[in-house]
mmCIF file of C-alpha atoms in Angstrom:
data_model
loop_
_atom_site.group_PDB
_atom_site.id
_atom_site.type_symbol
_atom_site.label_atom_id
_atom_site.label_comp_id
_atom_site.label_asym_id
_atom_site.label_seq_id
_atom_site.Cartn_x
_atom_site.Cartn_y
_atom_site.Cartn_z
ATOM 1 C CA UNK A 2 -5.488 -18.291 -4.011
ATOM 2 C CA UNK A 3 -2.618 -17.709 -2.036
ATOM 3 C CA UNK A 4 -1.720 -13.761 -0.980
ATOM 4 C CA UNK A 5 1.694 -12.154 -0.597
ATOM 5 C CA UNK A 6 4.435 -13.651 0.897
ATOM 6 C CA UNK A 7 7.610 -12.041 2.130
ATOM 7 C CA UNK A 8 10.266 -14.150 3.753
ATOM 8 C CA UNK A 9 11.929 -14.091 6.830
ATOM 9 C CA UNK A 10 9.322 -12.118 8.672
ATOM 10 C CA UNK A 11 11.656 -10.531 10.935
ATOM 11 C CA UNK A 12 15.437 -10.156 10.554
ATOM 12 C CA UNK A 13 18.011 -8.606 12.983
ATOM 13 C CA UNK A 14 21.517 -7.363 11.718
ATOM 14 C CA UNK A 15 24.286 -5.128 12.658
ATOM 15 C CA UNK A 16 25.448 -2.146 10.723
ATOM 16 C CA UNK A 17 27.639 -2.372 7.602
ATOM 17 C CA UNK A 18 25.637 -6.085 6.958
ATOM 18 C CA UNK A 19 23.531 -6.545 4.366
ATOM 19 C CA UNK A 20 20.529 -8.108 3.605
ATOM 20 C CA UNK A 21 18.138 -9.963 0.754
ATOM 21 C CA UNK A 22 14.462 -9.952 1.339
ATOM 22 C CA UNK A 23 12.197 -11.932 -0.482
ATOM 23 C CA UNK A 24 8.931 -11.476 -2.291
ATOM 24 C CA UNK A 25 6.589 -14.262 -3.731
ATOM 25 C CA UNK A 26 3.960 -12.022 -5.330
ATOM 26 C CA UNK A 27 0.006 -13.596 -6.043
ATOM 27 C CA UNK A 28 0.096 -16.012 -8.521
ATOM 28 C CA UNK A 29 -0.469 -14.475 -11.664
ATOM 29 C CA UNK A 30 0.331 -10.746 -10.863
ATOM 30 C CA UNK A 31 3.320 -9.699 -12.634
ATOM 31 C CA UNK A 32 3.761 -6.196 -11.241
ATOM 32 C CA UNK A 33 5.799 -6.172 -7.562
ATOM 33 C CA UNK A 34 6.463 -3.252 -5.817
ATOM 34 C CA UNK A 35 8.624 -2.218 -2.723
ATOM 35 C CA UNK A 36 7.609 -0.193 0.040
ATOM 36 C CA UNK A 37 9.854 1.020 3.173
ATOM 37 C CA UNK A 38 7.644 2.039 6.526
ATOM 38 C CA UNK A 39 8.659 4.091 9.254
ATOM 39 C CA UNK A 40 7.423 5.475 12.235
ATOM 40 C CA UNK A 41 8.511 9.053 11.133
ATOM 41 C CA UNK A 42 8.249 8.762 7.341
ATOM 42 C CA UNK A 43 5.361 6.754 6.692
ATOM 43 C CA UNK A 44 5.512 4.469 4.266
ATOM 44 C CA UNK A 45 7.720 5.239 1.137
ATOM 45 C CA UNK A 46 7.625 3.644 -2.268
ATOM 46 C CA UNK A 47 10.950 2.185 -3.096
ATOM 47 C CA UNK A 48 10.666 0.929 -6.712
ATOM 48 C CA UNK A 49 8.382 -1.149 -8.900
ATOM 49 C CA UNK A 50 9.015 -4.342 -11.270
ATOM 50 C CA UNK A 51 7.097 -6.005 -14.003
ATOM 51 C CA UNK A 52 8.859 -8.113 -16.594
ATOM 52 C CA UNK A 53 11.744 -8.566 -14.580
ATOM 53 C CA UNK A 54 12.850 -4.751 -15.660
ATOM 54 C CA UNK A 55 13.107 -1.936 -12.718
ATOM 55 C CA UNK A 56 9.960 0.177 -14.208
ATOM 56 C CA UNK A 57 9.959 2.763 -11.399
ATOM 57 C CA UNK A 58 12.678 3.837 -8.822
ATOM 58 C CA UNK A 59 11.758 6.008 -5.387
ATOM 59 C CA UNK A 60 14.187 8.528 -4.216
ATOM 60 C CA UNK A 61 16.448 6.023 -2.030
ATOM 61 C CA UNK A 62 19.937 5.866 -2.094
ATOM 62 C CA UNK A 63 21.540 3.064 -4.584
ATOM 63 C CA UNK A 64 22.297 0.788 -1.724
ATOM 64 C CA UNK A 65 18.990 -0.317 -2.068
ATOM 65 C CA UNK A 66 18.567 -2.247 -5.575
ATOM 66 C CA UNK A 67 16.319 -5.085 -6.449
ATOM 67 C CA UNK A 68 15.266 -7.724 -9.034
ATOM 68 C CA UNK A 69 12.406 -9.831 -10.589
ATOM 69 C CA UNK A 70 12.663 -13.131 -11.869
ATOM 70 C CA UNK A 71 11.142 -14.857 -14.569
ATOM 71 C CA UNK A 72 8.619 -16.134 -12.324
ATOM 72 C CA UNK A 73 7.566 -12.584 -11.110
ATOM 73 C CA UNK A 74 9.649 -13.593 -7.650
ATOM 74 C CA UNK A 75 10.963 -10.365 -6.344
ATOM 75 C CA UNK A 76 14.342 -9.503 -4.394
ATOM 76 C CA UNK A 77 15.094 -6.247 -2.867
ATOM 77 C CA UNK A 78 18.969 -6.298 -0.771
ATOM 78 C CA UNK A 79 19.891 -3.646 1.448
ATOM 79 C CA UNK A 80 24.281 -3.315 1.559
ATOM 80 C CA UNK A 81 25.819 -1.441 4.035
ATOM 81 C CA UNK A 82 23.124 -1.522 6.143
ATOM 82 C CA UNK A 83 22.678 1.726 9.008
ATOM 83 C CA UNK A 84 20.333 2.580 11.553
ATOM 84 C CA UNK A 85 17.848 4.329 9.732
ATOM 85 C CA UNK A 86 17.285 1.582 7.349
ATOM 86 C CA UNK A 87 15.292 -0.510 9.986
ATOM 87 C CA UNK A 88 11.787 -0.380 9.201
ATOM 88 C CA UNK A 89 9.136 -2.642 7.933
ATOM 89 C CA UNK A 90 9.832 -3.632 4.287
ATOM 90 C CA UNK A 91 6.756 -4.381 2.539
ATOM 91 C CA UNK A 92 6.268 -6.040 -0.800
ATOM 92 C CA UNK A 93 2.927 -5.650 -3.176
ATOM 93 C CA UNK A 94 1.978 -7.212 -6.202
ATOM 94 C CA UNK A 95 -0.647 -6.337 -8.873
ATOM 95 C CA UNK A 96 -2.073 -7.635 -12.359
ATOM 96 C CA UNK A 97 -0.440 -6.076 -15.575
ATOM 97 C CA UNK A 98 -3.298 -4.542 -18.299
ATOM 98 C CA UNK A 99 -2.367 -2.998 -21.291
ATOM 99 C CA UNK A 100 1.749 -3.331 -19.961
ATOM 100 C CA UNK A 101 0.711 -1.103 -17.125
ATOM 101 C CA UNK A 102 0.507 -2.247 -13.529
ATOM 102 C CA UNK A 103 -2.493 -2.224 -11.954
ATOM 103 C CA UNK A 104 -2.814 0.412 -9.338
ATOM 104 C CA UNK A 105 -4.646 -2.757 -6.847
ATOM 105 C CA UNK A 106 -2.008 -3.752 -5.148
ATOM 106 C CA UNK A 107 -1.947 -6.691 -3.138
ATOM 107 C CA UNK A 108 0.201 -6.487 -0.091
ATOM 108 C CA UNK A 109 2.009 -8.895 1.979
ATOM 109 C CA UNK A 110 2.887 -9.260 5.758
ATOM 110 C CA UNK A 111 6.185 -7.415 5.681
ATOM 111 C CA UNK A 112 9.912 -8.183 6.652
ATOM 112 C CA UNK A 113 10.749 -6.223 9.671
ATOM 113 C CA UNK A 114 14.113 -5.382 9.797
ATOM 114 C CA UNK A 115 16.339 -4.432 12.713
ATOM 115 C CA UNK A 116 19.513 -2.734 12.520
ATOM 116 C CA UNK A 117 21.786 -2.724 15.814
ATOM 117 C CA UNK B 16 -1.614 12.563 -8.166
ATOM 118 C CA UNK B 17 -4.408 14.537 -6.373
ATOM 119 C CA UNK B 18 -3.803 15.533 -3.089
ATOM 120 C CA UNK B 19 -6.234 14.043 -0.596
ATOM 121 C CA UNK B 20 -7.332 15.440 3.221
ATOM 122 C CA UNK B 21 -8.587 13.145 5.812
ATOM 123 C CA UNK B 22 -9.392 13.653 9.375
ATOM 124 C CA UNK B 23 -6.674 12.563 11.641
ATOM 125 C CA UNK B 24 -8.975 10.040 14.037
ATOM 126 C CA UNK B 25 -12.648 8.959 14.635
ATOM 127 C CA UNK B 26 -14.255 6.670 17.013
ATOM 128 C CA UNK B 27 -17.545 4.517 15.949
ATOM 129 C CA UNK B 28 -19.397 2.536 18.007
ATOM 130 C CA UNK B 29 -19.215 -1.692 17.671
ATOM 131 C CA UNK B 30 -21.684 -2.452 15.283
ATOM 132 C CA UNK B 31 -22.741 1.409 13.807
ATOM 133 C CA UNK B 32 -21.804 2.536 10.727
ATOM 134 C CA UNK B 33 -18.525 3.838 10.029
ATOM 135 C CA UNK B 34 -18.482 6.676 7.795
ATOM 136 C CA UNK B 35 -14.688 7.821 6.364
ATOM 137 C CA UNK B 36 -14.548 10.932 4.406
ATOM 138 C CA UNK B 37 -12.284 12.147 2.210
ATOM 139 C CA UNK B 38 -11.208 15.284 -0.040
ATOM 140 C CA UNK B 39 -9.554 15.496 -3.109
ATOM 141 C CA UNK B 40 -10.615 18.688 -4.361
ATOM 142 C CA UNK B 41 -8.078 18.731 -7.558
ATOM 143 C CA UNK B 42 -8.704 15.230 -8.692
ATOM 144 C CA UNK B 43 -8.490 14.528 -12.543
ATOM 145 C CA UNK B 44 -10.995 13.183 -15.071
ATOM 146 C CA UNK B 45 -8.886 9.874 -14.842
ATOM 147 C CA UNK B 46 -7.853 9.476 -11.763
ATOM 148 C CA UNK B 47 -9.779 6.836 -9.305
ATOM 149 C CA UNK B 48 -10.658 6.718 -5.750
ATOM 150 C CA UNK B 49 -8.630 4.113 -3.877
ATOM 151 C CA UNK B 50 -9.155 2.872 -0.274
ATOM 152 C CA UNK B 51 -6.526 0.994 1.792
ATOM 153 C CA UNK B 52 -6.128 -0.295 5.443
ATOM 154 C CA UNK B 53 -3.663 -0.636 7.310
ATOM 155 C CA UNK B 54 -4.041 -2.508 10.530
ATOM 156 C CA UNK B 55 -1.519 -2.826 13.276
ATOM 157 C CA UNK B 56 2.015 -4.222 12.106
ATOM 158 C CA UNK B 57 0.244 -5.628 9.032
ATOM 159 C CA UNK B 58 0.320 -4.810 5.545
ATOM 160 C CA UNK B 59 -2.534 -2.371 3.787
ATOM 161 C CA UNK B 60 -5.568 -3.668 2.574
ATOM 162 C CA UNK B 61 -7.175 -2.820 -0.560
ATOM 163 C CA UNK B 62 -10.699 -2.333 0.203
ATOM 164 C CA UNK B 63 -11.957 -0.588 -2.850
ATOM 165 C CA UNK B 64 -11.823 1.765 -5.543
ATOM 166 C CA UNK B 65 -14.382 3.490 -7.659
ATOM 167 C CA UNK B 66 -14.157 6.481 -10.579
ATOM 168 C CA UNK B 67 -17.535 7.834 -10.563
ATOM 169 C CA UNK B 68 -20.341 5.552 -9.240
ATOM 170 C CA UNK B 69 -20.684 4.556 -6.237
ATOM 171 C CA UNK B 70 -19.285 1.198 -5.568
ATOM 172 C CA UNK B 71 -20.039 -1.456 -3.313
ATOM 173 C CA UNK B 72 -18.036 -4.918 -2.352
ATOM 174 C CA UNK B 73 -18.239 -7.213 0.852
ATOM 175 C CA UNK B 74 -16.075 -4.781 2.580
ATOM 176 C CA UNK B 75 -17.385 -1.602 2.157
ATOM 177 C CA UNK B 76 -19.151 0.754 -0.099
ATOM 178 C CA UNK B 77 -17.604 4.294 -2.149
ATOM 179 C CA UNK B 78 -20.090 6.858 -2.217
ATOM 180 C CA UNK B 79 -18.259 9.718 -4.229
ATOM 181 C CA UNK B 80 -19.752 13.134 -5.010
ATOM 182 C CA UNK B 81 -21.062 14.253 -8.158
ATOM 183 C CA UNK B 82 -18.075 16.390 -8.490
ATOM 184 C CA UNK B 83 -16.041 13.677 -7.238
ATOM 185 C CA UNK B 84 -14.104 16.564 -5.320
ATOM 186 C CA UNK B 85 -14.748 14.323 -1.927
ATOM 187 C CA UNK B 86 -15.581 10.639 -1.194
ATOM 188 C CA UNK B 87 -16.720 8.425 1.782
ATOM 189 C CA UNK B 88 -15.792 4.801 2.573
ATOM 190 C CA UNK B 89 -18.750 3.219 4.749
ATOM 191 C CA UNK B 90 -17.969 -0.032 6.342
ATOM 192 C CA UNK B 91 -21.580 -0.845 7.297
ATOM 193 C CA UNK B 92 -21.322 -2.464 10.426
ATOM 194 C CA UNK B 93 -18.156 -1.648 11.821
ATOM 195 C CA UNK B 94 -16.464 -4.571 14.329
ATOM 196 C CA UNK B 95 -13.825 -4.421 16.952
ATOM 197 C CA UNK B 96 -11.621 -5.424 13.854
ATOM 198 C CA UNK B 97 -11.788 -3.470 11.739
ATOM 199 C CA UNK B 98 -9.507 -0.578 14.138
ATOM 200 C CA UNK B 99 -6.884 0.570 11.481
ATOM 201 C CA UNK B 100 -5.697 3.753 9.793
ATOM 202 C CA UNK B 101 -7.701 4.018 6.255
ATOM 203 C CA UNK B 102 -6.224 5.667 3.334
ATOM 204 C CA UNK B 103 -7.223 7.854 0.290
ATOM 205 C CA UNK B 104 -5.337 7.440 -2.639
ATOM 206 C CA UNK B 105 -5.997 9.038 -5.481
ATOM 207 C CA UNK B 106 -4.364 7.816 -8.909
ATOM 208 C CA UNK B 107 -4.906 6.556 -12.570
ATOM 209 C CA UNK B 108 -5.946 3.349 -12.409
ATOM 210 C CA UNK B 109 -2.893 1.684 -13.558
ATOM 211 C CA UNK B 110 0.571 2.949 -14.041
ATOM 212 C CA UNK B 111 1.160 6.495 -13.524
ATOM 213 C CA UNK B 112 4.358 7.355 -12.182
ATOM 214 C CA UNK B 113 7.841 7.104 -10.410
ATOM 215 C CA UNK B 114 6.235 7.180 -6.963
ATOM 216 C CA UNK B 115 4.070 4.273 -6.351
ATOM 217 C CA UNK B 116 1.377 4.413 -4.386
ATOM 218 C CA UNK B 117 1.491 7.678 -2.164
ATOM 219 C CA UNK B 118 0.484 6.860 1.200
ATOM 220 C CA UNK B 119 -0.514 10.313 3.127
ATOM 221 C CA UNK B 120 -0.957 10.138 7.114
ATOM 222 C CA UNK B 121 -4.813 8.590 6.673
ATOM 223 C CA UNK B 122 -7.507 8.369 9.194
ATOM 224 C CA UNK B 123 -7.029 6.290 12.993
ATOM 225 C CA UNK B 124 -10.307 4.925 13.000
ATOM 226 C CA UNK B 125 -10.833 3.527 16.528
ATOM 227 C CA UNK B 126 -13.992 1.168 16.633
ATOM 228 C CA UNK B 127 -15.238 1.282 20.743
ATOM 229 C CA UNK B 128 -17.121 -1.395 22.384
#
């Protein structure tokens, strides 16, 4: 069975850009979630989706939104993009029991972004 | 979610034992154990998870104390790859919040040759 994948692996933009990063979660897990890692914050959980619904939301600002399709495909964009927001974006996926994700999460390689 | 200590680093020898502890002192009745690994520039690794009983897989095994206020991740017969910071997470086993997974500063295991 096929793991994570997040696509482009690495991505370089400028500041005020923004950007769409993709997540193909494992095939059957419904649950995605995004994380943001940093060298000084660690990694950070940015939100959650099952059902193509935002179920869970970290403390980010709202220039950083997502969405799920129908085929549990995730999307997270970044707008008005600045320094701080380089880091390595990482997407995880899980099964769904009882309409709760599972908290075995699956996680793929990571986008890491750039910001000049 | 309990809050979990781990030591900061530890070195094993190629081929020894690796033994990873961890405390979580204020854990709940239904909260589980979870490992993770993160190796260099990759994404974490589930390894395992366990809520009581010890638990084994082809990874590693989860001994966890009859209290369950501390646990220890043994990767049997550790190799040069398997150099990585290891995490405790402690959390229901599904759902449970607005935060995700909560990912502290783990444990720089650094296997030697």
């Amino acid at each position: 069975k096929a793991g994570v994948t997040q696509t482009p692996r690495y991505l370089i933009k400028t500041r005020g850009q923004q950007v769409t990063l993709s997540c193909s979660p494992i095939s059957g897990h419904r649950s995605v979630s995004w994380y943001q890692q940093t060298p000084g914050q660690g990694l950070q959980f940015l939100f959650e989706y099952f059902s193509e619904t935002q179920r869970n939301k970290g403390n980010f600002p709202g220039r950083f939104s997502g969405r799920q399709f129908s085929n549990s495909r995730s999307e997270m964009n970044v707008s008005t993009l600045e320094l701080g927001d380089s880091a390595l974006y990482l997407c995880a996926s899980s099964l769904i029991r009882d309409a709760r994700p599972l908290n075995t999460q699956y996680f793929g390689p990571g986008t890491r972004l750039t910001v000049l | 979610d309990a809050k979990t200590t781990q030591p900061t680093s530890m070195d094993c020898a190629e081929g020894r034992a690796a033994n990873l502890p961890c405390n979580h002192s204020t854990i709940s009745g239904n909260e589980y154990v979870y490992w993770y690994r993160q190796i260099h520039s990759q994404g974490p690794q589930y390894i395992i998870h366990g809520l009581k009983n010890n638990e084994t897989n082809e990874m590693a095994s989860l001994i966890i104390t009859e209290d369950r206020k501390s646990s220890t991740l043994i990767l049997p017969h550790a190799t040069l790859r398997d150099t990585a910071v290891y995490y405790c997470i402690v959390r229901v086993g599904s759902g449970g919040g607005a935060d995700g997974l909560t990912f502290g500063k783990g444990t720089h295991l650094i296997i030697q040759p």
